[in-house]
Amino acid sequence: MAIRNIIKEGDPVLNKVCRPVEKFDGRLAQLIDDMAETMREANGVGLAAPQVGILRRVVVIDVGDDHGLIELVNPEFVEQSGEQECTEGCLSSPGQYGITKRPAKVKVRAFNRRGEVVEVEGEGLLATACCHEIDHLNGILFKSHVIRMLDPKELDGE
Ligand code: NI
C-alpha cells in the first residue's frame, strides 16, 4: 500500500466526471488499498478516486462505525430520503468547513473490488459521506451544497 497525494481544490481534475470501472483487477485493488491508507493517514472519513488523480468511479468511506471500510465501485443511489444539516469538510479543501443540507438516509448499490454487488444503507454521517464522495465522481465539491461556510473560530478545538 502507498500513500497518494491528495489533489486540492482549484485543480480542474476535481471538476471532471469520472468514468466507470470496467476491469476488476489487481490495479483496482491496489487503488482501493492506497485510497484507504491515504484517507486514514489524513484522518478523513471518505475519499474519492479523482482526489488522487484517478478519474474512475471509486470511493472509500470509513465513518468509524461497525461498517468498517466501505469500498464502492461504480456506486449508484437507489434511495434517498429526508433531509439533514451537517457540518462538512473535504480533504481537498483543508481547514474549510460549512453547513450543508443533504438527504438524511441513503441506500447505495455498487460493486466491491471483486465485482460483487454490494448495498450500503446509511443515515447521519454515513449518508452525508456517501453523498459527498459520489458527488466527487461527478466533479461536484461540497461547497455547492453549503448553506453557510463556518468561520474557523466556530469550530471546536481548531
Ligand atoms: Ni471531499
PDB file of C-alpha atoms and ligand atoms in Angstrom:
ATOM      1  CA  MET A   1       0.000   0.000   0.000  1.00  0.00           C
ATOM      2  CA  ALA A   2       1.089   3.538  -0.537  1.00  0.00           C
ATOM      3  CA  ILE A   3       0.003   6.997   0.469  1.00  0.00           C
ATOM      4  CA  ARG A   4      -1.044   9.011  -2.566  1.00  0.00           C
ATOM      5  CA  ASN A   5      -1.001  12.764  -2.972  1.00  0.00           C
ATOM      6  CA  ILE A   6      -4.382  14.401  -2.318  1.00  0.00           C
ATOM      7  CA  ILE A   7      -5.322  16.928  -5.006  1.00  0.00           C
ATOM      8  CA  LYS A   8      -6.532  20.268  -3.668  1.00  0.00           C
ATOM      9  CA  GLU A   9      -9.478  22.421  -4.655  1.00  0.00           C
ATOM     10  CA  GLY A  10      -8.650  24.627  -7.647  1.00  0.00           C
ATOM     11  CA  ASP A  11      -7.202  21.744  -9.651  1.00  0.00           C
ATOM     12  CA  PRO A  12      -9.546  21.145 -12.635  1.00  0.00           C
ATOM     13  CA  VAL A  13      -9.233  17.366 -12.136  1.00  0.00           C
ATOM     14  CA  LEU A  14     -11.732  17.739  -9.278  1.00  0.00           C
ATOM     15  CA  ASN A  15     -14.386  19.124 -11.626  1.00  0.00           C
ATOM     16  CA  LYS A  16     -14.360  16.234 -14.096  1.00  0.00           C
ATOM     17  CA  VAL A  17     -16.948  13.491 -14.405  1.00  0.00           C
ATOM     18  CA  CYS A  18     -15.294  10.120 -13.743  1.00  0.00           C
ATOM     19  CA  ARG A  19     -15.640   7.056 -15.928  1.00  0.00           C
ATOM     20  CA  PRO A  20     -16.988   3.732 -14.660  1.00  0.00           C
ATOM     21  CA  VAL A  21     -14.553   0.987 -13.699  1.00  0.00           C
ATOM     22  CA  GLU A  22     -14.593  -1.788 -16.275  1.00  0.00           C
ATOM     23  CA  LYS A  23     -11.824  -4.096 -15.050  1.00  0.00           C
ATOM     24  CA  PHE A  24     -11.919  -5.592 -11.574  1.00  0.00           C
ATOM     25  CA  ASP A  25      -8.236  -6.434 -11.472  1.00  0.00           C
ATOM     26  CA  GLY A  26      -5.171  -6.087  -9.291  1.00  0.00           C
ATOM     27  CA  ARG A  27      -4.762  -2.464 -10.258  1.00  0.00           C
ATOM     28  CA  LEU A  28      -8.208  -1.649  -8.901  1.00  0.00           C
ATOM     29  CA  ALA A  29      -7.406  -3.494  -5.646  1.00  0.00           C
ATOM     30  CA  GLN A  30      -4.173  -1.529  -5.354  1.00  0.00           C
ATOM     31  CA  LEU A  31      -6.014   1.750  -5.945  1.00  0.00           C
ATOM     32  CA  ILE A  32      -8.612   0.927  -3.267  1.00  0.00           C
ATOM     33  CA  ASP A  33      -5.918  -0.093  -0.746  1.00  0.00           C
ATOM     34  CA  ASP A  34      -3.947   3.082  -1.437  1.00  0.00           C
ATOM     35  CA  MET A  35      -7.059   5.249  -1.151  1.00  0.00           C
ATOM     36  CA  ALA A  36      -7.960   3.664   2.204  1.00  0.00           C
ATOM     37  CA  GLU A  37      -4.453   4.231   3.536  1.00  0.00           C
ATOM     38  CA  THR A  38      -4.366   7.806   2.210  1.00  0.00           C
ATOM     39  CA  MET A  39      -7.768   8.576   3.781  1.00  0.00           C
ATOM     40  CA  ARG A  40      -6.723   7.190   7.163  1.00  0.00           C
ATOM     41  CA  GLU A  41      -3.406   8.965   7.175  1.00  0.00           C
ATOM     42  CA  ALA A  42      -5.253  12.238   6.520  1.00  0.00           C
ATOM     43  CA  ASN A  43      -7.876  11.461   9.233  1.00  0.00           C
ATOM     44  CA  GLY A  44     -10.659  11.613   6.664  1.00  0.00           C
ATOM     45  CA  VAL A  45     -13.941   9.697   6.621  1.00  0.00           C
ATOM     46  CA  GLY A  46     -14.056   9.367   2.861  1.00  0.00           C
ATOM     47  CA  LEU A  47     -12.005   9.719  -0.289  1.00  0.00           C
ATOM     48  CA  ALA A  48     -12.876   9.544  -3.978  1.00  0.00           C
ATOM     49  CA  ALA A  49     -10.516   8.430  -6.750  1.00  0.00           C
ATOM     50  CA  PRO A  50     -10.389  11.840  -8.501  1.00  0.00           C
ATOM     51  CA  GLN A  51      -8.885  13.246  -5.288  1.00  0.00           C
ATOM     52  CA  VAL A  52      -5.834  11.113  -6.010  1.00  0.00           C
ATOM     53  CA  GLY A  53      -5.907  11.974  -9.713  1.00  0.00           C
ATOM     54  CA  ILE A  54      -7.707   8.858 -10.973  1.00  0.00           C
ATOM     55  CA  LEU A  55     -10.830   9.678 -12.987  1.00  0.00           C
ATOM     56  CA  ARG A  56     -12.677   6.448 -12.214  1.00  0.00           C
ATOM     57  CA  ARG A  57     -15.812   5.819 -10.164  1.00  0.00           C
ATOM     58  CA  VAL A  58     -14.226   4.522  -6.960  1.00  0.00           C
ATOM     59  CA  VAL A  59     -14.895   5.676  -3.384  1.00  0.00           C
ATOM     60  CA  VAL A  60     -13.730   4.604   0.065  1.00  0.00           C
ATOM     61  CA  ILE A  61     -15.574   5.571   3.254  1.00  0.00           C
ATOM     62  CA  ASP A  62     -14.936   4.818   6.909  1.00  0.00           C
ATOM     63  CA  VAL A  63     -17.007   6.826   9.375  1.00  0.00           C
ATOM     64  CA  GLY A  64     -15.731   4.803  12.334  1.00  0.00           C
ATOM     65  CA  ASP A  65     -18.913   2.753  12.783  1.00  0.00           C
ATOM     66  CA  ASP A  66     -19.315  -1.009  12.547  1.00  0.00           C
ATOM     67  CA  HIS A  67     -19.385  -0.928   8.735  1.00  0.00           C
ATOM     68  CA  GLY A  68     -15.593  -0.571   8.867  1.00  0.00           C
ATOM     69  CA  LEU A  69     -14.072   0.247   5.496  1.00  0.00           C
ATOM     70  CA  ILE A  70     -16.667   0.645   2.761  1.00  0.00           C
ATOM     71  CA  GLU A  71     -15.414   0.416  -0.813  1.00  0.00           C
ATOM     72  CA  LEU A  72     -17.776   1.480  -3.570  1.00  0.00           C
ATOM     73  CA  VAL A  73     -17.024   0.911  -7.232  1.00  0.00           C
ATOM     74  CA  ASN A  74     -19.452   2.435  -9.761  1.00  0.00           C
ATOM     75  CA  PRO A  75     -21.869   3.448  -6.970  1.00  0.00           C
ATOM     76  CA  GLU A  76     -25.475   4.477  -7.668  1.00  0.00           C
ATOM     77  CA  PHE A  77     -28.139   5.768  -5.306  1.00  0.00           C
ATOM     78  CA  VAL A  78     -31.171   3.518  -5.138  1.00  0.00           C
ATOM     79  CA  GLU A  79     -32.903   5.524  -2.396  1.00  0.00           C
ATOM     80  CA  GLN A  80     -32.543   8.934  -0.808  1.00  0.00           C
ATOM     81  CA  SER A  81     -34.947  10.278   1.800  1.00  0.00           C
ATOM     82  CA  GLY A  82     -35.393  13.003   4.365  1.00  0.00           C
ATOM     83  CA  GLU A  83     -33.120  15.932   4.926  1.00  0.00           C
ATOM     84  CA  GLN A  84     -30.407  16.814   7.413  1.00  0.00           C
ATOM     85  CA  GLU A  85     -27.963  19.603   8.046  1.00  0.00           C
ATOM     86  CA  CYS A  86     -24.353  18.579   8.540  1.00  0.00           C
ATOM     87  CA  THR A  87     -21.013  20.160   9.194  1.00  0.00           C
ATOM     88  CA  GLU A  88     -18.945  19.113   6.234  1.00  0.00           C
ATOM     89  CA  GLY A  89     -15.368  19.441   5.080  1.00  0.00           C
ATOM     90  CA  CYS A  90     -13.195  17.824   2.421  1.00  0.00           C
ATOM     91  CA  LEU A  91      -9.619  16.553   2.319  1.00  0.00           C
ATOM     92  CA  SER A  92      -9.235  18.578  -0.883  1.00  0.00           C
ATOM     93  CA  SER A  93     -10.188  21.794   0.974  1.00  0.00           C
ATOM     94  CA  PRO A  94      -8.112  21.616   4.165  1.00  0.00           C
ATOM     95  CA  GLY A  95      -9.331  23.677   7.109  1.00  0.00           C
ATOM     96  CA  GLN A  96     -12.596  24.700   5.426  1.00  0.00           C
ATOM     97  CA  TYR A  97     -15.960  23.617   6.780  1.00  0.00           C
ATOM     98  CA  GLY A  98     -19.538  24.518   6.042  1.00  0.00           C
ATOM     99  CA  ILE A  99     -23.091  23.621   6.966  1.00  0.00           C
ATOM    100  CA  THR A 100     -24.691  21.602   4.177  1.00  0.00           C
ATOM    101  CA  LYS A 101     -28.129  20.185   3.505  1.00  0.00           C
ATOM    102  CA  ARG A 102     -28.194  16.538   2.454  1.00  0.00           C
ATOM    103  CA  PRO A 103     -30.561  13.565   2.475  1.00  0.00           C
ATOM    104  CA  ALA A 104     -30.921  12.048   5.960  1.00  0.00           C
ATOM    105  CA  LYS A 105     -30.909   8.469   4.657  1.00  0.00           C
ATOM    106  CA  VAL A 106     -29.488   6.865   1.556  1.00  0.00           C
ATOM    107  CA  LYS A 107     -29.185   3.453   0.021  1.00  0.00           C
ATOM    108  CA  VAL A 108     -26.334   2.899  -2.418  1.00  0.00           C
ATOM    109  CA  ARG A 109     -25.718  -0.014  -4.747  1.00  0.00           C
ATOM    110  CA  ALA A 110     -22.188  -0.575  -6.008  1.00  0.00           C
ATOM    111  CA  PHE A 111     -19.581  -3.228  -6.683  1.00  0.00           C
ATOM    112  CA  ASN A 112     -16.722  -4.246  -4.441  1.00  0.00           C
ATOM    113  CA  ARG A 113     -13.194  -4.817  -5.738  1.00  0.00           C
ATOM    114  CA  ARG A 114     -14.116  -8.337  -6.842  1.00  0.00           C
ATOM    115  CA  GLY A 115     -17.025  -7.145  -8.939  1.00  0.00           C
ATOM    116  CA  GLU A 116     -19.647  -8.408  -6.476  1.00  0.00           C
ATOM    117  CA  VAL A 117     -22.759  -6.289  -5.940  1.00  0.00           C
ATOM    118  CA  VAL A 118     -22.881  -4.608  -2.515  1.00  0.00           C
ATOM    119  CA  GLU A 119     -25.547  -2.425  -0.925  1.00  0.00           C
ATOM    120  CA  VAL A 120     -24.954   0.108   1.792  1.00  0.00           C
ATOM    121  CA  GLU A 121     -27.666   1.828   3.786  1.00  0.00           C
ATOM    122  CA  GLY A 122     -26.700   4.779   5.886  1.00  0.00           C
ATOM    123  CA  GLU A 123     -28.018   7.709   7.829  1.00  0.00           C
ATOM    124  CA  GLY A 124     -26.369  10.615   9.598  1.00  0.00           C
ATOM    125  CA  LEU A 125     -22.672  10.923   8.854  1.00  0.00           C
ATOM    126  CA  LEU A 126     -22.602   7.830   6.648  1.00  0.00           C
ATOM    127  CA  ALA A 127     -25.393   9.217   4.441  1.00  0.00           C
ATOM    128  CA  THR A 128     -23.520  12.502   4.148  1.00  0.00           C
ATOM    129  CA  ALA A 129     -20.259  10.732   3.327  1.00  0.00           C
ATOM    130  CA  CYS A 130     -21.937   8.682   0.581  1.00  0.00           C
ATOM    131  CA  CYS A 131     -23.420  11.837  -0.970  1.00  0.00           C
ATOM    132  CA  HIS A 132     -20.178  13.810  -0.642  1.00  0.00           C
ATOM    133  CA  GLU A 133     -17.994  11.106  -2.182  1.00  0.00           C
ATOM    134  CA  ILE A 134     -20.367  10.189  -5.007  1.00  0.00           C
ATOM    135  CA  ASP A 135     -20.580  13.919  -5.827  1.00  0.00           C
ATOM    136  CA  HIS A 136     -16.792  13.873  -6.300  1.00  0.00           C
ATOM    137  CA  LEU A 137     -17.253  11.269  -9.059  1.00  0.00           C
ATOM    138  CA  ASN A 138     -19.428  13.805 -10.873  1.00  0.00           C
ATOM    139  CA  GLY A 139     -16.999  16.669 -10.390  1.00  0.00           C
ATOM    140  CA  ILE A 140     -19.061  18.303  -7.637  1.00  0.00           C
ATOM    141  CA  LEU A 141     -17.469  19.673  -4.467  1.00  0.00           C
ATOM    142  CA  PHE A 142     -19.255  20.022  -1.116  1.00  0.00           C
ATOM    143  CA  LYS A 143     -19.304  23.796  -1.330  1.00  0.00           C
ATOM    144  CA  SER A 144     -22.109  23.591  -3.878  1.00  0.00           C
ATOM    145  CA  HIS A 145     -24.289  22.193  -1.042  1.00  0.00           C
ATOM    146  CA  VAL A 146     -23.148  24.648   1.609  1.00  0.00           C
ATOM    147  CA  ILE A 147     -25.770  26.889   3.172  1.00  0.00           C
ATOM    148  CA  ARG A 148     -23.166  28.723   5.209  1.00  0.00           C
ATOM    149  CA  MET A 149     -19.387  28.400   5.476  1.00  0.00           C
ATOM    150  CA  LEU A 150     -18.128  28.233   9.055  1.00  0.00           C
ATOM    151  CA  ASP A 151     -15.668  30.684  10.462  1.00  0.00           C
ATOM    152  CA  PRO A 152     -12.635  28.759  11.799  1.00  0.00           C
ATOM    153  CA  LYS A 153     -13.394  30.270  15.221  1.00  0.00           C
ATOM    154  CA  GLU A 154     -16.730  28.430  15.311  1.00  0.00           C
ATOM    155  CA  LEU A 155     -15.033  25.045  15.115  1.00  0.00           C
ATOM    156  CA  ASP A 156     -14.363  23.206  18.325  1.00  0.00           C
ATOM    157  CA  GLY A 157     -10.733  22.556  19.037  1.00  0.00           C
ATOM    158  CA  GLU A 158      -9.407  24.177  15.899  1.00  0.00           C
TER     159      GLU A 158
HETATM  160 NI    NI B   1     -14.286  15.572  -0.423  1.00  0.00          NI
END
